[in-house]
Amino acid sequence: MARLGSWEIDLVKETSYWSEITQNIHEVDASYSADIETGISFYPEGKHRDLITQKVDECILYGTPWDVELLMITAKGNLKWVRAIGEGEFVNGTCRRLYGSIQDINDRKVAELTLLKTLEEKNTILESIDDAFFAVDRQWIVTYWNSQAEKQLGPHKDKMLGQNLWEVFADSVNSYSYHKYAEAIETNQVVRFEDYYEPMVRWYEISAFPSDSGLSVYFKDITHRKLTEIRLNELNANLQKQTKELAMSNAELEQFAYVASHDLQEPLRMITGFLTQLERKYKDVLDEKGKRYIDFAVDGAKRMRHIILDLLEFSRVGRTDDKLEKVDLSELVSEIEILLMNQIEEKSAVIHKTNLPVIGSYKTQLRQVLLNLIGNALKYIKAGIPPVIEITAKEFPDHWKMAVADNGIGIDAEYFEKIFIIFQRLHHKDEFPGTGMGLAITKKIVESLGGKIWVESVEGKGSTFYFTVEKTKE
Ligand code: ADP
């Protein structure tokens, strides 16, 4: 045994002996001689000195030998752990001699204490974390079971420590977790997974870390999250189903509008044709009333034609094979100005377009949107006030926001949404002509390009129609 020194004290002759190692351990030189008091004084006051004093006293009085681990302060002031062993020699019931050995156990003791401290720290951590934690050795014997594990899995630590995990949780043998833990050990890889534990009616998120000594398992109760997730998935599935149904009924409706408006054109052409014939061939026979009736009928047929054409257009939105291209909005508005030249001149309208950009989009569809909005701005004007129309564009990171503002009659806030619905009009045809389809078509186009359209307006002052155009990645 390393660094084991011997000593003895003759209580009768009052002499003492310390071997060289004993002297070395105490860090004294060869001339040093000690008695009981000086020997004891090497141990710091308090716990350690009290213990050795008690042991020596007990030995002298009752002959009880001692073997204790103590902290000593050497002559040079160094702290050191020693194992102190001693016993007494008795003659006629009186202790005459004390002798024993002393061993430097500092390295082992410090290592032991450090380990103990680490373990204590680990315990403190494992008990204070919100996760449940347990550890098993390679034979599935439970070596650790923290208080959260007690709470979440049921059994108390005292029931678990030293037990085989699968004997206590026999109902979980062959469960998903069972196979995952085995996988972690076999592959020596961390596994993370979610599992449902029926007896506790709970979902857990589990991480299992394999090591040479076994498996460390952390788990968290995620029941709440999981139930929300399941509910959300159900809702999502429902929503998808509904969206699909809606898309189907929408497609059917569009198909119906297309077929109806397409097929109505032929009989309408017939009506208009025969009415024209009637007017031409029988105008001499007809009286004024008869001629007026024919005029009404022709007018009605004309309006019907407009409605049918608008409906056809509405049903066709999104079906075009318009190409994505660079659209110069300023040029596009100029084209529209030419189309609407008569009205512009007739009403002395002024159209301002400031800094309109070139954007990547679908020209035909954008033209239709702007044509409808500018057309309305020219139509819904205040009597005697020349229309002033302003067209602007504002850039955002992922879209452009366009605005068409006028100084016309304006719209009551109550109708801001309604006007975008098919056939919804706020005026009689004699006041302002129209079918009530323009904004519905416009909205459908804007939305088919991924944008939004809305209006802001003050009745009697004017309206501003806004719409957005998604930026495309060309
Ligand atoms: P139409 O012009 O054929 O009636 P729209 O769908 O284009 O159909 O417009 C629907 C209604 O919205 C119009 O009847 C009108 O009352 C109102 N409206 C549209 N544009 C304007 C505008 N610039 N100023 C005031 N009212 C408008």
mmCIF file with all atom_site columns, N, CA, C and O and ligand atoms in Angstrom, residues 310 372-381 404 406 408-411 415 418-427 432-442 455 457 462-465, ligand 1:
data_model
loop_
_atom_site.group_PDB
_atom_site.id
_atom_site.type_symbol
_atom_site.label_atom_id
_atom_site.label_alt_id
_atom_site.label_comp_id
_atom_site.label_asym_id
_atom_site.label_entity_id
_atom_site.label_seq_id
_atom_site.pdbx_PDB_ins_code
_atom_site.Cartn_x
_atom_site.Cartn_y
_atom_site.Cartn_z
_atom_site.occupancy
_atom_site.B_iso_or_equiv
_atom_site.pdbx_formal_charge
_atom_site.auth_seq_id
_atom_site.auth_comp_id
_atom_site.auth_asym_id
_atom_site.auth_atom_id
_atom_site.pdbx_PDB_model_num
ATOM   1   N N   . ASP A 1 310 ? -71.600 39.713 -71.418 1.00 0.00 ? 310 ASP A N   1
ATOM   2   C CA  . ASP A 1 310 ? -70.906 39.892 -70.135 1.00 0.00 ? 310 ASP A CA  1
ATOM   3   C C   . ASP A 1 310 ? -70.822 38.568 -69.366 1.00 0.00 ? 310 ASP A C   1
ATOM   4   O O   . ASP A 1 310 ? -69.800 38.240 -68.766 1.00 0.00 ? 310 ASP A O   1
ATOM   5   N N   . ASN A 1 372 ? -62.475 48.392 -67.351 1.00 0.00 ? 372 ASN A N   1
ATOM   6   C CA  . ASN A 1 372 ? -63.722 48.416 -66.582 1.00 0.00 ? 372 ASN A CA  1
ATOM   7   C C   . ASN A 1 372 ? -63.712 49.533 -65.542 1.00 0.00 ? 372 ASN A C   1
ATOM   8   O O   . ASN A 1 372 ? -64.699 50.253 -65.386 1.00 0.00 ? 372 ASN A O   1
ATOM   9   N N   . LEU A 1 373 ? -62.575 49.674 -64.834 1.00 0.00 ? 373 LEU A N   1
ATOM   10  C CA  . LEU A 1 373 ? -62.530 50.680 -63.761 1.00 0.00 ? 373 LEU A CA  1
ATOM   11  C C   . LEU A 1 373 ? -62.538 52.098 -64.331 1.00 0.00 ? 373 LEU A C   1
ATOM   12  O O   . LEU A 1 373 ? -63.248 52.977 -63.827 1.00 0.00 ? 373 LEU A O   1
ATOM   13  N N   . ILE A 1 374 ? -61.747 52.313 -65.402 1.00 0.00 ? 374 ILE A N   1
ATOM   14  C CA  . ILE A 1 374 ? -61.717 53.655 -65.998 1.00 0.00 ? 374 ILE A CA  1
ATOM   15  C C   . ILE A 1 374 ? -63.064 53.949 -66.656 1.00 0.00 ? 374 ILE A C   1
ATOM   16  O O   . ILE A 1 374 ? -63.596 55.060 -66.559 1.00 0.00 ? 374 ILE A O   1
ATOM   17  N N   . GLY A 1 375 ? -63.653 52.913 -67.291 1.00 0.00 ? 375 GLY A N   1
ATOM   18  C CA  . GLY A 1 375 ? -64.979 53.063 -67.918 1.00 0.00 ? 375 GLY A CA  1
ATOM   19  C C   . GLY A 1 375 ? -66.017 53.511 -66.884 1.00 0.00 ? 375 GLY A C   1
ATOM   20  O O   . GLY A 1 375 ? -66.785 54.437 -67.117 1.00 0.00 ? 375 GLY A O   1
ATOM   21  N N   . ASN A 1 376 ? -65.988 52.877 -65.723 1.00 0.00 ? 376 ASN A N   1
ATOM   22  C CA  . ASN A 1 376 ? -66.920 53.267 -64.653 1.00 0.00 ? 376 ASN A CA  1
ATOM   23  C C   . ASN A 1 376 ? -66.652 54.687 -64.169 1.00 0.00 ? 376 ASN A C   1
ATOM   24  O O   . ASN A 1 376 ? -67.579 55.445 -63.886 1.00 0.00 ? 376 ASN A O   1
ATOM   25  N N   . ALA A 1 377 ? -65.354 55.023 -64.047 1.00 0.00 ? 377 ALA A N   1
ATOM   26  C CA  . ALA A 1 377 ? -65.001 56.366 -63.576 1.00 0.00 ? 377 ALA A CA  1
ATOM   27  C C   . ALA A 1 377 ? -65.508 57.434 -64.546 1.00 0.00 ? 377 ALA A C   1
ATOM   28  O O   . ALA A 1 377 ? -65.823 58.557 -64.155 1.00 0.00 ? 377 ALA A O   1
ATOM   29  N N   . LEU A 1 378 ? -65.591 57.053 -65.827 1.00 0.00 ? 378 LEU A N   1
ATOM   30  C CA  . LEU A 1 378 ? -66.103 57.999 -66.832 1.00 0.00 ? 378 LEU A CA  1
ATOM   31  C C   . LEU A 1 378 ? -67.632 58.006 -66.847 1.00 0.00 ? 378 LEU A C   1
ATOM   32  O O   . LEU A 1 378 ? -68.261 58.942 -67.329 1.00 0.00 ? 378 LEU A O   1
ATOM   33  N N   . LYS A 1 379 ? -68.215 56.916 -66.357 1.00 0.00 ? 379 LYS A N   1
ATOM   34  C CA  . LYS A 1 379 ? -69.674 56.773 -66.417 1.00 0.00 ? 379 LYS A CA  1
ATOM   35  C C   . LYS A 1 379 ? -70.361 57.403 -65.199 1.00 0.00 ? 379 LYS A C   1
ATOM   36  O O   . LYS A 1 379 ? -71.325 58.162 -65.351 1.00 0.00 ? 379 LYS A O   1
ATOM   37  N N   . TYR A 1 380 ? -69.859 57.084 -64.009 1.00 0.00 ? 380 TYR A N   1
ATOM   38  C CA  . TYR A 1 380 ? -70.556 57.525 -62.787 1.00 0.00 ? 380 TYR A CA  1
ATOM   39  C C   . TYR A 1 380 ? -70.066 58.897 -62.357 1.00 0.00 ? 380 TYR A C   1
ATOM   40  O O   . TYR A 1 380 ? -69.425 59.047 -61.320 1.00 0.00 ? 380 TYR A O   1
ATOM   41  N N   . ILE A 1 381 ? -70.375 59.894 -63.175 1.00 0.00 ? 381 ILE A N   1
ATOM   42  C CA  . ILE A 1 381 ? -69.867 61.246 -62.923 1.00 0.00 ? 381 ILE A CA  1
ATOM   43  C C   . ILE A 1 381 ? -70.992 62.168 -62.459 1.00 0.00 ? 381 ILE A C   1
ATOM   44  O O   . ILE A 1 381 ? -72.170 61.876 -62.656 1.00 0.00 ? 381 ILE A O   1
ATOM   45  N N   . VAL A 1 404 ? -57.383 53.458 -58.976 1.00 0.00 ? 404 VAL A N   1
ATOM   46  C CA  . VAL A 1 404 ? -58.063 54.284 -59.986 1.00 0.00 ? 404 VAL A CA  1
ATOM   47  C C   . VAL A 1 404 ? -59.032 55.176 -59.210 1.00 0.00 ? 404 VAL A C   1
ATOM   48  O O   . VAL A 1 404 ? -60.007 54.683 -58.630 1.00 0.00 ? 404 VAL A O   1
ATOM   49  N N   . ASP A 1 406 ? -61.532 58.622 -58.851 1.00 0.00 ? 406 ASP A N   1
ATOM   50  C CA  . ASP A 1 406 ? -62.315 59.575 -59.643 1.00 0.00 ? 406 ASP A CA  1
ATOM   51  C C   . ASP A 1 406 ? -62.967 60.618 -58.745 1.00 0.00 ? 406 ASP A C   1
ATOM   52  O O   . ASP A 1 406 ? -62.930 60.513 -57.516 1.00 0.00 ? 406 ASP A O   1
ATOM   53  N N   . GLY A 1 408 ? -66.219 61.376 -59.076 1.00 0.00 ? 408 GLY A N   1
ATOM   54  C CA  . GLY A 1 408 ? -67.610 61.161 -59.480 1.00 0.00 ? 408 GLY A CA  1
ATOM   55  C C   . GLY A 1 408 ? -68.598 61.161 -58.323 1.00 0.00 ? 408 GLY A C   1
ATOM   56  O O   . GLY A 1 408 ? -68.358 61.773 -57.270 1.00 0.00 ? 408 GLY A O   1
ATOM   57  N N   . ILE A 1 409 ? -69.704 60.418 -58.532 1.00 0.00 ? 409 ILE A N   1
ATOM   58  C CA  . ILE A 1 409 ? -70.821 60.485 -57.581 1.00 0.00 ? 409 ILE A CA  1
ATOM   59  C C   . ILE A 1 409 ? -70.536 59.773 -56.250 1.00 0.00 ? 409 ILE A C   1
ATOM   60  O O   . ILE A 1 409 ? -71.227 60.005 -55.269 1.00 0.00 ? 409 ILE A O   1
ATOM   61  N N   . GLY A 1 410 ? -69.527 58.906 -56.249 1.00 0.00 ? 410 GLY A N   1
ATOM   62  C CA  . GLY A 1 410 ? -69.194 58.204 -55.009 1.00 0.00 ? 410 GLY A CA  1
ATOM   63  C C   . GLY A 1 410 ? -70.184 57.100 -54.684 1.00 0.00 ? 410 GLY A C   1
ATOM   64  O O   . GLY A 1 410 ? -71.211 56.938 -55.366 1.00 0.00 ? 410 GLY A O   1
ATOM   65  N N   . ILE A 1 411 ? -69.873 56.329 -53.661 1.00 0.00 ? 411 ILE A N   1
ATOM   66  C CA  . ILE A 1 411 ? -70.710 55.177 -53.295 1.00 0.00 ? 411 ILE A CA  1
ATOM   67  C C   . ILE A 1 411 ? -70.889 55.174 -51.773 1.00 0.00 ? 411 ILE A C   1
ATOM   68  O O   . ILE A 1 411 ? -69.921 55.400 -51.033 1.00 0.00 ? 411 ILE A O   1
ATOM   69  N N   . TYR A 1 415 ? -72.602 49.867 -49.669 1.00 0.00 ? 415 TYR A N   1
ATOM   70  C CA  . TYR A 1 415 ? -72.555 49.074 -50.913 1.00 0.00 ? 415 TYR A CA  1
ATOM   71  C C   . TYR A 1 415 ? -71.143 48.675 -51.342 1.00 0.00 ? 415 TYR A C   1
ATOM   72  O O   . TYR A 1 415 ? -70.960 48.141 -52.426 1.00 0.00 ? 415 TYR A O   1
ATOM   73  N N   . LYS A 1 418 ? -71.175 44.974 -52.006 1.00 0.00 ? 418 LYS A N   1
ATOM   74  C CA  . LYS A 1 418 ? -72.278 44.532 -52.868 1.00 0.00 ? 418 LYS A CA  1
ATOM   75  C C   . LYS A 1 418 ? -72.006 44.779 -54.352 1.00 0.00 ? 418 LYS A C   1
ATOM   76  O O   . LYS A 1 418 ? -72.367 43.964 -55.203 1.00 0.00 ? 418 LYS A O   1
ATOM   77  N N   . ILE A 1 419 ? -71.362 45.924 -54.645 1.00 0.00 ? 419 ILE A N   1
ATOM   78  C CA  . ILE A 1 419 ? -71.165 46.279 -56.063 1.00 0.00 ? 419 ILE A CA  1
ATOM   79  C C   . ILE A 1 419 ? -70.302 45.283 -56.822 1.00 0.00 ? 419 ILE A C   1
ATOM   80  O O   . ILE A 1 419 ? -70.311 45.268 -58.046 1.00 0.00 ? 419 ILE A O   1
ATOM   81  N N   . PHE A 1 420 ? -69.549 44.424 -56.082 1.00 0.00 ? 420 PHE A N   1
ATOM   82  C CA  . PHE A 1 420 ? -68.701 43.450 -56.773 1.00 0.00 ? 420 PHE A CA  1
ATOM   83  C C   . PHE A 1 420 ? -69.448 42.141 -57.072 1.00 0.00 ? 420 PHE A C   1
ATOM   84  O O   . PHE A 1 420 ? -68.876 41.208 -57.616 1.00 0.00 ? 420 PHE A O   1
ATOM   85  N N   . ILE A 1 421 ? -70.715 42.105 -56.643 1.00 0.00 ? 421 ILE A N   1
ATOM   86  C CA  . ILE A 1 421 ? -71.493 40.881 -56.868 1.00 0.00 ? 421 ILE A CA  1
ATOM   87  C C   . ILE A 1 421 ? -72.179 40.964 -58.233 1.00 0.00 ? 421 ILE A C   1
ATOM   88  O O   . ILE A 1 421 ? -72.643 42.041 -58.641 1.00 0.00 ? 421 ILE A O   1
ATOM   89  N N   . ILE A 1 422 ? -72.241 39.827 -58.872 1.00 0.00 ? 422 ILE A N   1
ATOM   90  C CA  . ILE A 1 422 ? -72.800 39.730 -60.218 1.00 0.00 ? 422 ILE A CA  1
ATOM   91  C C   . ILE A 1 422 ? -74.225 40.319 -60.273 1.00 0.00 ? 422 ILE A C   1
ATOM   92  O O   . ILE A 1 422 ? -75.034 40.071 -59.376 1.00 0.00 ? 422 ILE A O   1
ATOM   93  N N   . PHE A 1 423 ? -74.496 41.146 -61.276 1.00 0.00 ? 423 PHE A N   1
ATOM   94  C CA  . PHE A 1 423 ? -75.798 41.805 -61.534 1.00 0.00 ? 423 PHE A CA  1
ATOM   95  C C   . PHE A 1 423 ? -76.217 42.843 -60.496 1.00 0.00 ? 423 PHE A C   1
ATOM   96  O O   . PHE A 1 423 ? -77.337 43.320 -60.526 1.00 0.00 ? 423 PHE A O   1
ATOM   97  N N   . GLN A 1 424 ? -75.312 43.165 -59.545 1.00 0.00 ? 424 GLN A N   1
ATOM   98  C CA  . GLN A 1 424 ? -75.703 44.155 -58.532 1.00 0.00 ? 424 GLN A CA  1
ATOM   99  C C   . GLN A 1 424 ? -75.428 45.552 -59.060 1.00 0.00 ? 424 GLN A C   1
ATOM   100 O O   . GLN A 1 424 ? -74.313 45.890 -59.413 1.00 0.00 ? 424 GLN A O   1
ATOM   101 N N   . ARG A 1 425 ? -76.482 46.377 -59.123 1.00 0.00 ? 425 ARG A N   1
ATOM   102 C CA  . ARG A 1 425 ? -76.356 47.757 -59.602 1.00 0.00 ? 425 ARG A CA  1
ATOM   103 C C   . ARG A 1 425 ? -76.997 48.672 -58.574 1.00 0.00 ? 425 ARG A C   1
ATOM   104 O O   . ARG A 1 425 ? -77.908 48.270 -57.866 1.00 0.00 ? 425 ARG A O   1
ATOM   105 N N   . LEU A 1 426 ? -76.534 49.910 -58.547 1.00 0.00 ? 426 LEU A N   1
ATOM   106 C CA  . LEU A 1 426 ? -77.114 50.849 -57.587 1.00 0.00 ? 426 LEU A CA  1
ATOM   107 C C   . LEU A 1 426 ? -78.016 51.845 -58.306 1.00 0.00 ? 426 LEU A C   1
ATOM   108 O O   . LEU A 1 426 ? -78.650 52.684 -57.689 1.00 0.00 ? 426 LEU A O   1
ATOM   109 N N   . HIS A 1 427 ? -78.047 51.739 -59.650 1.00 0.00 ? 427 HIS A N   1
ATOM   110 C CA  . HIS A 1 427 ? -78.807 52.738 -60.408 1.00 0.00 ? 427 HIS A CA  1
ATOM   111 C C   . HIS A 1 427 ? -79.693 52.070 -61.440 1.00 0.00 ? 427 HIS A C   1
ATOM   112 O O   . HIS A 1 427 ? -79.406 50.977 -61.896 1.00 0.00 ? 427 HIS A O   1
ATOM   113 N N   . PHE A 1 432 ? -77.959 55.451 -65.386 1.00 0.00 ? 432 PHE A N   1
ATOM   114 C CA  . PHE A 1 432 ? -76.641 55.053 -65.898 1.00 0.00 ? 432 PHE A CA  1
ATOM   115 C C   . PHE A 1 432 ? -76.808 53.673 -66.524 1.00 0.00 ? 432 PHE A C   1
ATOM   116 O O   . PHE A 1 432 ? -77.234 52.739 -65.836 1.00 0.00 ? 432 PHE A O   1
ATOM   117 N N   . PRO A 1 433 ? -76.506 53.523 -67.812 1.00 0.00 ? 433 PRO A N   1
ATOM   118 C CA  . PRO A 1 433 ? -76.689 52.215 -68.428 1.00 0.00 ? 433 PRO A CA  1
ATOM   119 C C   . PRO A 1 433 ? -75.665 51.196 -67.894 1.00 0.00 ? 433 PRO A C   1
ATOM   120 O O   . PRO A 1 433 ? -74.619 51.590 -67.385 1.00 0.00 ? 433 PRO A O   1
ATOM   121 N N   . GLY A 1 434 ? -75.989 49.933 -68.029 1.00 0.00 ? 434 GLY A N   1
ATOM   122 C CA  . GLY A 1 434 ? -75.026 48.911 -67.588 1.00 0.00 ? 434 GLY A CA  1
ATOM   123 C C   . GLY A 1 434 ? -75.739 47.626 -67.226 1.00 0.00 ? 434 GLY A C   1
ATOM   124 O O   . GLY A 1 434 ? -76.965 47.587 -67.099 1.00 0.00 ? 434 GLY A O   1
ATOM   125 N N   . THR A 1 435 ? -74.946 46.558 -67.058 1.00 0.00 ? 435 THR A N   1
ATOM   126 C CA  . THR A 1 435 ? -75.537 45.249 -66.756 1.00 0.00 ? 435 THR A CA  1
ATOM   127 C C   . THR A 1 435 ? -75.300 44.826 -65.308 1.00 0.00 ? 435 THR A C   1
ATOM   128 O O   . THR A 1 435 ? -75.857 43.835 -64.841 1.00 0.00 ? 435 THR A O   1
ATOM   129 N N   . GLY A 1 436 ? -74.393 45.541 -64.624 1.00 0.00 ? 436 GLY A N   1
ATOM   130 C CA  . GLY A 1 436 ? -74.067 45.129 -63.251 1.00 0.00 ? 436 GLY A CA  1
ATOM   131 C C   . GLY A 1 436 ? -73.081 43.975 -63.217 1.00 0.00 ? 436 GLY A C   1
ATOM   132 O O   . GLY A 1 436 ? -72.912 43.307 -62.197 1.00 0.00 ? 436 GLY A O   1
ATOM   133 N N   . MET A 1 437 ? -72.391 43.755 -64.354 1.00 0.00 ? 437 MET A N   1
ATOM   134 C CA  . MET A 1 437 ? -71.442 42.633 -64.430 1.00 0.00 ? 437 MET A CA  1
ATOM   135 C C   . MET A 1 437 ? -69.983 43.103 -64.385 1.00 0.00 ? 437 MET A C   1
ATOM   136 O O   . MET A 1 437 ? -69.090 42.322 -64.069 1.00 0.00 ? 437 MET A O   1
ATOM   137 N N   . GLY A 1 438 ? -69.772 44.409 -64.735 1.00 0.00 ? 438 GLY A N   1
ATOM   138 C CA  . GLY A 1 438 ? -68.392 44.914 -64.899 1.00 0.00 ? 438 GLY A CA  1
ATOM   139 C C   . GLY A 1 438 ? -67.494 44.622 -63.704 1.00 0.00 ? 438 GLY A C   1
ATOM   140 O O   . GLY A 1 438 ? -66.412 44.041 -63.852 1.00 0.00 ? 438 GLY A O   1
ATOM   141 N N   . LEU A 1 439 ? -67.932 45.005 -62.502 1.00 0.00 ? 439 LEU A N   1
ATOM   142 C CA  . LEU A 1 439 ? -67.065 44.825 -61.318 1.00 0.00 ? 439 LEU A CA  1
ATOM   143 C C   . LEU A 1 439 ? -66.944 43.351 -60.917 1.00 0.00 ? 439 LEU A C   1
ATOM   144 O O   . LEU A 1 439 ? -65.913 42.945 -60.373 1.00 0.00 ? 439 LEU A O   1
ATOM   145 N N   . ALA A 1 440 ? -68.000 42.577 -61.191 1.00 0.00 ? 440 ALA A N   1
ATOM   146 C CA  . ALA A 1 440 ? -67.914 41.140 -60.884 1.00 0.00 ? 440 ALA A CA  1
ATOM   147 C C   . ALA A 1 440 ? -66.833 40.498 -61.752 1.00 0.00 ? 440 ALA A C   1
ATOM   148 O O   . ALA A 1 440 ? -66.015 39.697 -61.271 1.00 0.00 ? 440 ALA A O   1
ATOM   149 N N   . ILE A 1 441 ? -66.824 40.875 -63.042 1.00 0.00 ? 441 ILE A N   1
ATOM   150 C CA  . ILE A 1 441 ? -65.791 40.354 -63.957 1.00 0.00 ? 441 ILE A CA  1
ATOM   151 C C   . ILE A 1 441 ? -64.414 40.826 -63.484 1.00 0.00 ? 441 ILE A C   1
ATOM   152 O O   . ILE A 1 441 ? -63.463 40.043 -63.375 1.00 0.00 ? 441 ILE A O   1
ATOM   153 N N   . THR A 1 442 ? -64.324 42.128 -63.157 1.00 0.00 ? 442 THR A N   1
ATOM   154 C CA  . THR A 1 442 ? -63.049 42.710 -62.726 1.00 0.00 ? 442 THR A CA  1
ATOM   155 C C   . THR A 1 442 ? -62.515 41.970 -61.496 1.00 0.00 ? 442 THR A C   1
ATOM   156 O O   . THR A 1 442 ? -61.343 41.602 -61.431 1.00 0.00 ? 442 THR A O   1
ATOM   157 N N   . VAL A 1 455 ? -62.923 48.999 -52.627 1.00 0.00 ? 455 VAL A N   1
ATOM   158 C CA  . VAL A 1 455 ? -63.190 50.397 -52.953 1.00 0.00 ? 455 VAL A CA  1
ATOM   159 C C   . VAL A 1 455 ? -63.199 51.233 -51.686 1.00 0.00 ? 455 VAL A C   1
ATOM   160 O O   . VAL A 1 455 ? -63.555 50.741 -50.612 1.00 0.00 ? 455 VAL A O   1
ATOM   161 N N   . SER A 1 457 ? -64.612 55.145 -50.728 1.00 0.00 ? 457 SER A N   1
ATOM   162 C CA  . SER A 1 457 ? -65.380 56.182 -51.409 1.00 0.00 ? 457 SER A CA  1
ATOM   163 C C   . SER A 1 457 ? -66.146 57.053 -50.416 1.00 0.00 ? 457 SER A C   1
ATOM   164 O O   . SER A 1 457 ? -66.473 56.612 -49.307 1.00 0.00 ? 457 SER A O   1
ATOM   165 N N   . GLY A 1 462 ? -66.419 61.179 -54.637 1.00 0.00 ? 462 GLY A N   1
ATOM   166 C CA  . GLY A 1 462 ? -65.607 60.378 -55.556 1.00 0.00 ? 462 GLY A CA  1
ATOM   167 C C   . GLY A 1 462 ? -65.237 59.037 -54.958 1.00 0.00 ? 462 GLY A C   1
ATOM   168 O O   . GLY A 1 462 ? -65.461 58.791 -53.776 1.00 0.00 ? 462 GLY A O   1
ATOM   169 N N   . SER A 1 463 ? -64.714 58.177 -55.818 1.00 0.00 ? 463 SER A N   1
ATOM   170 C CA  . SER A 1 463 ? -64.360 56.823 -55.364 1.00 0.00 ? 463 SER A CA  1
ATOM   171 C C   . SER A 1 463 ? -62.941 56.493 -55.799 1.00 0.00 ? 463 SER A C   1
ATOM   172 O O   . SER A 1 463 ? -62.453 57.013 -56.806 1.00 0.00 ? 463 SER A O   1
ATOM   173 N N   . THR A 1 464 ? -62.298 55.611 -55.014 1.00 0.00 ? 464 THR A N   1
ATOM   174 C CA  . THR A 1 464 ? -61.002 55.074 -55.431 1.00 0.00 ? 464 THR A CA  1
ATOM   175 C C   . THR A 1 464 ? -61.110 53.556 -55.379 1.00 0.00 ? 464 THR A C   1
ATOM   176 O O   . THR A 1 464 ? -61.429 52.972 -54.340 1.00 0.00 ? 464 THR A O   1
ATOM   177 N N   . PHE A 1 465 ? -60.896 52.941 -56.525 1.00 0.00 ? 465 PHE A N   1
ATOM   178 C CA  . PHE A 1 465 ? -60.858 51.477 -56.588 1.00 0.00 ? 465 PHE A CA  1
ATOM   179 C C   . PHE A 1 465 ? -59.411 51.031 -56.515 1.00 0.00 ? 465 PHE A C   1
ATOM   180 O O   . PHE A 1 465 ? -58.575 51.513 -57.266 1.00 0.00 ? 465 PHE A O   1
HETATM 181 P P1  . ADP B 2 .   ? -72.426 48.453 -64.222 1.00 0.00 ? 1   ADP B P1  1
HETATM 182 O O1  . ADP B 2 .   ? -71.508 49.596 -64.384 1.00 0.00 ? 1   ADP B O1  1
HETATM 183 O O2  . ADP B 2 .   ? -72.649 47.687 -65.464 1.00 0.00 ? 1   ADP B O2  1
HETATM 184 O O3  . ADP B 2 .   ? -73.666 48.792 -63.488 1.00 0.00 ? 1   ADP B O3  1
HETATM 185 P P2  . ADP B 2 .   ? -70.460 47.406 -62.417 1.00 0.00 ? 1   ADP B P2  1
HETATM 186 O O4  . ADP B 2 .   ? -70.358 46.069 -61.864 1.00 0.00 ? 1   ADP B O4  1
HETATM 187 O O5  . ADP B 2 .   ? -69.307 47.949 -63.177 1.00 0.00 ? 1   ADP B O5  1
HETATM 188 O O6  . ADP B 2 .   ? -71.741 47.406 -63.290 1.00 0.00 ? 1   ADP B O6  1
HETATM 189 O O7  . ADP B 2 .   ? -70.774 48.372 -61.212 1.00 0.00 ? 1   ADP B O7  1
HETATM 190 C C1  . ADP B 2 .   ? -71.722 48.035 -60.240 1.00 0.00 ? 1   ADP B C1  1
HETATM 191 C C2  . ADP B 2 .   ? -72.248 49.259 -59.555 1.00 0.00 ? 1   ADP B C2  1
HETATM 192 O O8  . ADP B 2 .   ? -71.222 49.907 -58.811 1.00 0.00 ? 1   ADP B O8  1
HETATM 193 C C3  . ADP B 2 .   ? -72.691 50.296 -60.517 1.00 0.00 ? 1   ADP B C3  1
HETATM 194 O O9  . ADP B 2 .   ? -74.039 50.110 -60.859 1.00 0.00 ? 1   ADP B O9  1
HETATM 195 C C4  . ADP B 2 .   ? -72.505 51.586 -59.753 1.00 0.00 ? 1   ADP B C4  1
HETATM 196 O O10 . ADP B 2 .   ? -73.644 51.858 -58.966 1.00 0.00 ? 1   ADP B O10 1
HETATM 197 C C5  . ADP B 2 .   ? -71.359 51.305 -58.845 1.00 0.00 ? 1   ADP B C5  1
HETATM 198 N N1  . ADP B 2 .   ? -70.092 51.880 -59.348 1.00 0.00 ? 1   ADP B N1  1
HETATM 199 C C6  . ADP B 2 .   ? -69.140 51.253 -60.045 1.00 0.00 ? 1   ADP B C6  1
HETATM 200 N N2  . ADP B 2 .   ? -68.119 52.089 -60.299 1.00 0.00 ? 1   ADP B N2  1
HETATM 201 C C7  . ADP B 2 .   ? -68.411 53.268 -59.738 1.00 0.00 ? 1   ADP B C7  1
HETATM 202 C C8  . ADP B 2 .   ? -67.751 54.532 -59.650 1.00 0.00 ? 1   ADP B C8  1
HETATM 203 N N3  . ADP B 2 .   ? -66.543 54.749 -60.184 1.00 0.00 ? 1   ADP B N3  1
HETATM 204 N N4  . ADP B 2 .   ? -68.367 55.527 -58.971 1.00 0.00 ? 1   ADP B N4  1
HETATM 205 C C9  . ADP B 2 .   ? -69.562 55.313 -58.405 1.00 0.00 ? 1   ADP B C9  1
HETATM 206 N N5  . ADP B 2 .   ? -70.251 54.155 -58.456 1.00 0.00 ? 1   ADP B N5  1
HETATM 207 C C10 . ADP B 2 .   ? -69.691 53.133 -59.115 1.00 0.00 ? 1   ADP B C10 1
#
